[in-house]
Short mmCIF file of C-alpha atoms in Angstrom, two decimals:
data_model
loop_
_atom_site.label_atom_id
_atom_site.label_comp_id
_atom_site.label_asym_id
_atom_site.label_seq_id
_atom_site.Cartn_x
_atom_site.Cartn_y
_atom_site.Cartn_z
CA GLU A 5 -3.40 -8.79 18.31
CA ALA A 6 -2.11 -5.60 18.91
CA GLY A 7 -2.15 -4.07 15.07
CA VAL A 8 0.54 -1.43 13.13
CA THR A 9 0.81 2.10 15.13
CA GLN A 10 2.12 4.94 13.60
CA PHE A 11 2.42 8.68 15.53
CA PRO A 12 1.66 11.26 15.14
CA SER A 13 -1.41 10.79 13.56
CA HIS A 14 -1.07 14.20 11.62
CA SER A 15 1.54 16.92 11.90
CA VAL A 16 1.72 20.08 10.52
CA ILE A 17 5.25 22.19 10.76
CA GLU A 18 6.65 25.13 8.84
CA LYS A 19 9.74 24.47 5.63
CA GLY A 20 13.10 23.84 7.15
CA GLN A 21 11.81 21.86 10.18
CA THR A 22 12.07 18.43 10.63
CA VAL A 23 9.29 16.00 11.55
CA THR A 24 9.61 12.24 13.07
CA LEU A 25 7.61 9.76 12.42
CA ARG A 26 7.17 6.55 14.42
CA CYS A 27 5.98 3.06 13.04
CA ASP A 28 5.56 0.52 15.83
CA PRO A 29 5.00 -2.94 13.56
CA ILE A 30 3.23 -6.12 14.31
CA SER A 31 5.35 -8.07 16.51
CA GLY A 32 7.43 -10.50 14.90
CA HIS A 33 6.54 -8.93 11.95
CA ASP A 34 10.43 -9.26 10.30
CA ASN A 35 8.82 -7.04 7.10
CA LEU A 36 8.74 -3.09 7.33
CA TYR A 37 7.35 -0.53 5.59
CA TRP A 38 7.06 3.04 4.59
CA TYR A 39 5.40 4.47 1.69
CA ARG A 40 3.88 7.89 1.00
CA ARG A 41 0.71 9.59 -0.80
CA VAL A 42 0.74 12.95 -2.04
CA MET A 43 -3.23 13.74 -3.00
CA GLY A 44 -4.21 12.31 -5.72
CA LYS A 45 -1.75 10.53 -6.65
CA GLU A 46 -0.16 6.76 -5.71
CA ILE A 47 1.36 5.18 -2.24
CA LYS A 48 4.53 5.57 -3.85
CA PHE A 49 7.50 3.07 -2.15
CA LEU A 50 9.99 4.89 -0.09
CA LEU A 51 11.82 1.51 1.18
CA HIS A 52 11.83 -1.91 3.37
CA PHE A 53 13.56 -2.22 5.73
CA VAL A 54 14.00 -6.79 6.39
CA LYS A 55 14.34 -6.80 10.69
CA GLU A 56 17.14 -3.79 10.96
CA SER A 57 18.27 -4.34 7.43
CA LYS A 58 17.73 -2.06 5.32
CA GLN A 59 16.03 -4.59 2.00
CA ASP A 60 15.67 -1.55 -0.45
CA GLU A 61 15.86 2.09 -0.22
CA SER A 62 14.95 3.01 -3.90
CA GLY A 63 12.15 4.78 -3.32
CA MET A 64 14.50 7.34 -0.82
CA PRO A 65 13.17 10.56 -2.28
CA ASN A 66 16.24 12.55 -1.03
CA ASN A 67 18.92 12.62 1.54
CA ARG A 68 16.82 14.87 2.81
CA PHE A 69 15.21 11.91 4.15
CA LEU A 70 16.46 9.12 7.03
CA ALA A 71 14.56 6.28 7.75
CA GLU A 72 16.38 3.98 10.67
CA ARG A 73 14.86 0.40 12.30
CA THR A 74 16.58 -0.06 15.65
CA GLY A 75 17.20 -3.30 17.14
CA GLY A 76 14.29 -4.85 14.63
CA THR A 77 11.90 -2.86 16.14
CA TYR A 78 10.32 0.00 15.73
CA SER A 79 11.22 2.01 12.73
CA THR A 80 11.94 6.12 12.86
CA LEU A 81 11.19 8.38 9.62
CA LYS A 82 12.88 11.88 9.92
CA VAL A 83 12.99 14.43 7.17
CA GLN A 84 15.45 17.30 8.02
CA PRO A 85 14.92 19.85 7.12
CA ALA A 86 11.25 19.41 5.24
CA GLU A 87 10.03 21.03 2.24
CA LEU A 88 6.45 21.74 0.83
CA GLU A 89 6.69 19.04 -1.43
CA ASP A 90 7.12 16.26 1.72
CA SER A 91 3.18 16.93 2.58
CA GLY A 92 1.45 13.59 2.13
CA VAL A 93 0.59 11.11 4.19
CA TYR A 94 3.02 8.44 4.67
CA PHE A 95 1.79 5.08 6.20
CA CYS A 96 3.74 2.07 7.29
CA ALA A 97 3.32 -2.15 6.98
CA SER A 98 4.33 -4.85 7.83
CA SER A 99 4.50 -8.30 7.31
CA PRO A 100 6.14 -11.68 8.25
CA ARG A 101 9.05 -12.90 6.62
CA LEU A 102 8.03 -16.57 4.25
CA VAL A 103 9.84 -18.77 4.45
CA LEU A 104 11.11 -21.33 1.81
CA SER A 105 8.29 -23.82 3.63
CA GLN A 106 5.84 -22.14 2.43
CA GLY A 107 6.93 -22.56 -1.26
CA TRP A 108 4.25 -21.43 -3.31
CA SER A 109 1.88 -20.13 -1.30
CA GLY A 110 3.21 -17.59 0.89
CA ALA A 111 2.88 -14.05 -0.06
CA ASN A 112 3.41 -10.96 1.01
CA VAL A 113 0.28 -10.06 2.39
CA LEU A 114 1.03 -6.69 4.57
CA THR A 115 -0.52 -4.95 7.87
CA PHE A 116 -0.65 -1.30 7.12
CA GLY A 117 -0.90 0.81 9.79
CA ALA A 118 -3.40 4.80 9.93
CA GLY A 119 -1.32 6.35 8.35
CA SER A 120 1.23 10.54 9.69
CA ARG A 121 -0.68 12.51 7.65
CA LEU A 122 2.41 15.57 7.40
CA THR A 123 1.54 18.91 7.05
CA VAL A 124 4.36 21.46 5.57
CA LEU A 125 3.86 25.34 5.42
CA SER B 17 8.95 2.60 -12.08
CA GLN B 18 5.37 2.47 -10.40
CA GLN B 19 2.89 -0.15 -11.84
CA GLY B 20 -0.43 -0.78 -10.83
CA GLU B 21 -2.75 1.88 -13.04
CA GLU B 22 -6.08 1.48 -11.87
CA ASP B 23 -9.08 1.93 -14.23
CA PRO B 24 -11.78 4.68 -13.33
CA GLN B 25 -10.11 6.53 -11.26
CA ALA B 26 -13.81 7.73 -10.05
CA LEU B 27 -16.40 5.39 -9.70
CA SER B 28 -19.98 6.20 -8.91
CA ILE B 29 -22.81 3.98 -8.78
CA GLN B 30 -26.41 2.60 -6.91
CA GLU B 31 -26.49 0.17 -4.09
CA GLY B 32 -27.24 -2.51 -4.77
CA GLU B 33 -25.02 -2.69 -8.17
CA ASN B 34 -22.34 -4.41 -9.02
CA ALA B 35 -18.70 -2.31 -9.09
CA THR B 36 -15.86 -3.21 -12.21
CA MET B 37 -12.55 -1.58 -11.83
CA ASN B 38 -8.91 -2.34 -13.44
CA CYS B 39 -6.26 -2.39 -13.00
CA SER B 40 -2.76 -2.34 -15.13
CA TYR B 41 0.56 -3.26 -14.99
CA LYS B 42 3.81 -3.20 -16.88
CA THR B 43 6.07 -5.46 -15.78
CA SER B 44 5.72 -9.82 -14.51
CA ILE B 45 4.16 -10.74 -10.95
CA ASN B 46 3.98 -12.68 -8.69
CA ASN B 47 1.02 -11.90 -7.42
CA LEU B 48 -1.84 -9.17 -7.71
CA GLN B 49 -3.70 -8.30 -4.50
CA TRP B 50 -6.20 -5.81 -3.96
CA TYR B 51 -6.43 -3.28 -1.44
CA ARG B 52 -9.29 -0.80 0.57
CA GLN B 53 -8.83 1.88 2.55
CA ASN B 54 -11.57 4.17 3.59
CA SER B 55 -10.99 7.59 4.58
CA GLY B 56 -7.90 8.72 6.81
CA ARG B 57 -7.66 5.13 7.71
CA GLY B 58 -5.54 2.41 6.38
CA LEU B 59 -4.97 -0.05 3.65
CA VAL B 60 -6.94 -3.22 3.96
CA HIS B 61 -6.15 -6.69 2.90
CA LEU B 62 -8.94 -7.38 0.58
CA ILE B 63 -7.81 -10.44 -1.99
CA LEU B 64 -4.92 -12.13 -3.16
CA ILE B 65 -4.54 -13.78 -6.83
CA ARG B 66 -1.94 -15.49 -7.64
CA SER B 67 0.27 -15.97 -11.17
CA ASN B 68 -1.11 -18.66 -12.59
CA GLU B 69 -4.75 -18.21 -10.76
CA ARG B 70 -7.63 -16.53 -13.45
CA GLU B 71 -10.08 -16.37 -11.32
CA LYS B 72 -10.10 -15.68 -7.79
CA HIS B 73 -14.15 -15.66 -5.44
CA SER B 74 -13.98 -13.70 -1.65
CA GLY B 75 -17.68 -13.21 -0.54
CA ARG B 76 -19.02 -10.73 -2.41
CA LEU B 77 -14.94 -10.18 -4.13
CA ARG B 78 -14.37 -11.64 -8.02
CA VAL B 79 -10.85 -10.71 -9.43
CA THR B 80 -9.77 -11.99 -12.25
CA LEU B 81 -6.22 -11.85 -13.72
CA ASP B 82 -5.06 -11.59 -16.87
CA THR B 83 -1.38 -12.14 -17.31
CA SER B 84 -0.79 -11.74 -21.13
CA LYS B 85 -2.82 -8.66 -21.11
CA LYS B 86 -1.48 -7.35 -17.44
CA SER B 87 -4.07 -6.42 -16.20
CA SER B 88 -6.77 -7.66 -13.77
CA SER B 89 -10.24 -6.58 -12.27
CA LEU B 90 -11.67 -5.99 -9.46
CA LEU B 91 -15.60 -6.96 -9.15
CA ILE B 92 -17.65 -5.93 -6.16
CA THR B 93 -20.83 -7.29 -7.06
CA ALA B 94 -24.26 -6.39 -4.44
CA SER B 95 -22.73 -3.03 -3.16
CA ARG B 96 -23.17 -0.99 0.16
CA ALA B 97 -23.28 1.56 1.20
CA ALA B 98 -20.02 0.32 3.15
CA ASP B 99 -18.14 0.30 0.53
CA THR B 100 -17.50 3.23 -0.16
CA ALA B 101 -13.69 3.59 -0.37
CA SER B 102 -10.90 4.28 -2.32
CA TYR B 103 -9.08 0.87 -3.98
CA PHE B 104 -5.88 -0.35 -4.56
CA CYS B 105 -3.98 -3.10 -7.03
CA ALA B 106 -0.42 -4.07 -6.06
CA THR B 107 2.00 -6.26 -6.83
CA ASP B 108 5.07 -7.68 -6.14
CA ALA B 109 7.50 -8.71 -8.91
CA ASN B 110 9.61 -11.67 -6.61
CA ARG B 111 7.66 -13.59 -3.17
CA ASP B 112 10.33 -11.11 -1.06
CA ASP B 113 10.02 -7.68 -3.74
CA LYS B 114 8.55 -4.34 -2.20
CA ILE B 115 5.14 -4.22 -2.74
CA ILE B 116 3.97 -1.99 -5.63
CA PHE B 117 0.49 -0.08 -5.52
CA GLY B 118 -1.43 2.42 -7.77
CA LYS B 119 -3.64 5.77 -7.66
CA GLY B 120 -6.86 3.49 -6.59
CA THR B 121 -10.45 3.78 -7.38
CA ARG B 122 -11.95 6.16 -5.55
CA LEU B 123 -15.38 3.96 -5.45
CA HIS B 124 -18.71 5.83 -4.29
CA ILE B 125 -22.02 4.41 -2.88
CA LEU B 126 -24.98 6.16 -3.72
CA PRO B 127 -28.20 5.78 -1.46
#
């Protein structure tokens, strides 16, 4: 089974430019998450998709960030225009949708991609 | 607000010793998980403990949970060089809720 794939692994752009990060989750995983880690700080939640719908986008920093998940498959995270403080590692994670039949035994365990390192100069 | 504060921020121990990392959180939780991140790689799930559990074991890992103190600890026994990594605790308030991570503890195992 293929894991979560992220592209590119590293992107270096200048302030004001646009970058699009892509995430391919594990096939069949309805949940898809984006996180960001700035050096030395916490892994910050950005948003959560359930299939193609945004379940929670409370962590998106501002309207320079746009996330989409076409057809409930892969997802893209676009930063336009990029600012210096956007530098960091962007992680994508996916998990299967929990079902009622799982009851108490259900738990949301995430599978992460290797991350996309963004450097804004 | 984010929750999940690991303590200490960094830890260096000799190979073979035990490593203990702590995590505190702010609000009530459904589950608490621990993840490991090796440099340049994604996070890997290690172990999960539910809010009605107090202790759980998996191989050399032992996790405890004290919901009254809103804290958890991760113990790695007989540490190995390969255990060098960053360790994060993660919590979710509801089963389908977002999972919140902390800053992590950087663990370095000295040969």
